[in-house]
């Protein structure tokens, strides 16, 4: 299934970043998924299967959903179509092929686990514990 | 938290960009043919290759799970063809296509046809470096295919309605099909033809020539 390929790409990219940062494992992956990406439901199933044995195994997924919006040339405005694949302006009916938002399939951020906590660090998460989203990074991250 | 802001398919996109640059460098038009299994991609290609003989150089990349049958059929018409077998894979990706390009002697100014794995779902997500996706739909399928598989038709620049010689024998509403396609992709062009009888093939060849010029 192509969702497996997409999950594989995701895990490869995230694992590469984690390895570059010297992290032992990935605690959470933050994604931005547009309504048209069609990936949301399959993701949970594929991510588990494909992440097994990688530094992403067990990572939490945090998804930011992006709704579909299109630009209507006649109204000169950004609109929300009435249905997912009916590319017409809900106001004037003009065809609206120009998608403004909704096609996103992006990794926005990752939370990393560097293993041994230093004395000044917050306690390491136990298995299954969900960490707050703002985690002080114990090493100097390159500014992105 | 480490901010990344990277497309999930950025690796495939990078390979696709590489393919695109390579093809542009040689002035080659690349078309990615997609459809359900059995819509007539290979038959359309063999008929097309024969018509383009002596007019423009042609090369073909074939994608199937198994066998080299399709590449063989193309080679019999005299065009070079490389077969990619995806095994369990359901779509071609840009990395595979890059390797196939290495095996082809690409003549400048020609056309490269990439026949994707027969599948109206998965190939939609994967840029191969083509100029256009061409969705082939046969009149023996349902006329509502474009709204049932909107991703693919939204991603295609052209819909080819194939096997029109069979219209008298099937309940296929051509106008409804075209309306459905334009609903999911207002910019899609539509051609009607029969690869077997030759009806409508001139317009398809003209469309290719126009795409080459553009």
PDB file of C-alpha atoms in Angstrom, chain A residues 1-2 5-6 9-10 12-13 16-17 21 30-32 36 85-87 95-97 105-111 133 135 144, chain B residues 1-12 88 90-91 121-123 125-126 147 150-151 154 179 182-187:
ATOM      1  CA  UNK A   1       0.000   0.000   0.000  1.00  0.00           C
ATOM      2  CA  UNK A   2       1.273   3.454  -0.687  1.00  0.00           C
ATOM      3  CA  UNK A   5       5.703   3.943   1.530  1.00  0.00           C
ATOM      4  CA  UNK A   6       4.667   7.284   2.941  1.00  0.00           C
ATOM      5  CA  UNK A   9       9.524   8.058   4.172  1.00  0.00           C
ATOM      6  CA  UNK A  10       8.286   9.729   7.347  1.00  0.00           C
ATOM      7  CA  UNK A  12      13.370   7.633   7.546  1.00  0.00           C
ATOM      8  CA  UNK A  13      13.315  11.430   7.658  1.00  0.00           C
ATOM      9  CA  UNK A  16      17.825  10.727  10.173  1.00  0.00           C
ATOM     10  CA  UNK A  17      17.142  13.905  12.142  1.00  0.00           C
ATOM     11  CA  UNK A  21      21.068  15.138  16.902  1.00  0.00           C
ATOM     12  CA  UNK A  30       4.372  16.524  15.052  1.00  0.00           C
ATOM     13  CA  UNK A  31       2.688  16.491  11.655  1.00  0.00           C
ATOM     14  CA  UNK A  32       0.658  18.904   9.575  1.00  0.00           C
ATOM     15  CA  UNK A  36      -6.715  16.235   0.821  1.00  0.00           C
ATOM     16  CA  UNK A  85     -13.504  17.108  -4.146  1.00  0.00           C
ATOM     17  CA  UNK A  86     -16.075  19.518  -5.501  1.00  0.00           C
ATOM     18  CA  UNK A  87     -13.868  22.357  -6.629  1.00  0.00           C
ATOM     19  CA  UNK A  95     -14.768  26.320 -10.794  1.00  0.00           C
ATOM     20  CA  UNK A  96     -11.914  26.817  -8.351  1.00  0.00           C
ATOM     21  CA  UNK A  97      -8.925  24.647  -9.207  1.00  0.00           C
ATOM     22  CA  UNK A 105       1.800  16.416   4.334  1.00  0.00           C
ATOM     23  CA  UNK A 106       4.586  17.748   6.506  1.00  0.00           C
ATOM     24  CA  UNK A 107       6.693  16.931   9.534  1.00  0.00           C
ATOM     25  CA  UNK A 108       6.658  20.122  11.561  1.00  0.00           C
ATOM     26  CA  UNK A 109       8.663  19.107  14.629  1.00  0.00           C
ATOM     27  CA  UNK A 110       9.984  16.162  16.611  1.00  0.00           C
ATOM     28  CA  UNK A 111      10.623  15.584  20.305  1.00  0.00           C
ATOM     29  CA  UNK A 133       4.849  19.415  24.372  1.00  0.00           C
ATOM     30  CA  UNK A 135      10.462  19.900  26.521  1.00  0.00           C
ATOM     31  CA  UNK A 144      16.002  26.153  12.804  1.00  0.00           C
TER      32      UNK A 144
ATOM     33  CA  UNK B   1      11.317  20.302  20.495  1.00  0.00           C
ATOM     34  CA  UNK B   2      13.189  20.308  17.209  1.00  0.00           C
ATOM     35  CA  UNK B   3      11.365  22.187  14.459  1.00  0.00           C
ATOM     36  CA  UNK B   4      11.701  20.519  11.059  1.00  0.00           C
ATOM     37  CA  UNK B   5       9.008  21.785   8.607  1.00  0.00           C
ATOM     38  CA  UNK B   6       9.754  19.225   5.926  1.00  0.00           C
ATOM     39  CA  UNK B   7       7.423  17.475   3.470  1.00  0.00           C
ATOM     40  CA  UNK B   8       7.038  13.776   4.265  1.00  0.00           C
ATOM     41  CA  UNK B   9       7.681  12.932   0.634  1.00  0.00           C
ATOM     42  CA  UNK B  10      10.654  15.279   0.339  1.00  0.00           C
ATOM     43  CA  UNK B  11      12.995  12.396  -0.545  1.00  0.00           C
ATOM     44  CA  UNK B  12      10.767  11.288  -3.412  1.00  0.00           C
ATOM     45  CA  UNK B  88       4.537  -6.137  -3.813  1.00  0.00           C
ATOM     46  CA  UNK B  90       1.710  -0.702  -5.861  1.00  0.00           C
ATOM     47  CA  UNK B  91       3.205   2.349  -7.573  1.00  0.00           C
ATOM     48  CA  UNK B 121      -5.209   5.003  -6.018  1.00  0.00           C
ATOM     49  CA  UNK B 122      -1.544   4.916  -5.058  1.00  0.00           C
ATOM     50  CA  UNK B 123       0.380   6.435  -7.969  1.00  0.00           C
ATOM     51  CA  UNK B 125       0.790  10.693  -4.511  1.00  0.00           C
ATOM     52  CA  UNK B 126       4.146  10.088  -6.199  1.00  0.00           C
ATOM     53  CA  UNK B 147     -15.405  11.214  -8.424  1.00  0.00           C
ATOM     54  CA  UNK B 150     -10.644  11.977  -7.208  1.00  0.00           C
ATOM     55  CA  UNK B 151      -6.964  12.152  -6.190  1.00  0.00           C
ATOM     56  CA  UNK B 154      -7.192  15.892  -9.729  1.00  0.00           C
ATOM     57  CA  UNK B 179     -18.561  16.592 -15.940  1.00  0.00           C
ATOM     58  CA  UNK B 182     -14.110  18.652 -14.408  1.00  0.00           C
ATOM     59  CA  UNK B 183     -15.711  18.717 -10.960  1.00  0.00           C
ATOM     60  CA  UNK B 184     -12.589  17.267  -9.324  1.00  0.00           C
ATOM     61  CA  UNK B 185     -10.244  19.067 -11.719  1.00  0.00           C
ATOM     62  CA  UNK B 186     -11.689  22.087 -13.541  1.00  0.00           C
ATOM     63  CA  UNK B 187      -8.535  22.356 -15.677  1.00  0.00           C
TER      64      UNK B 187
END
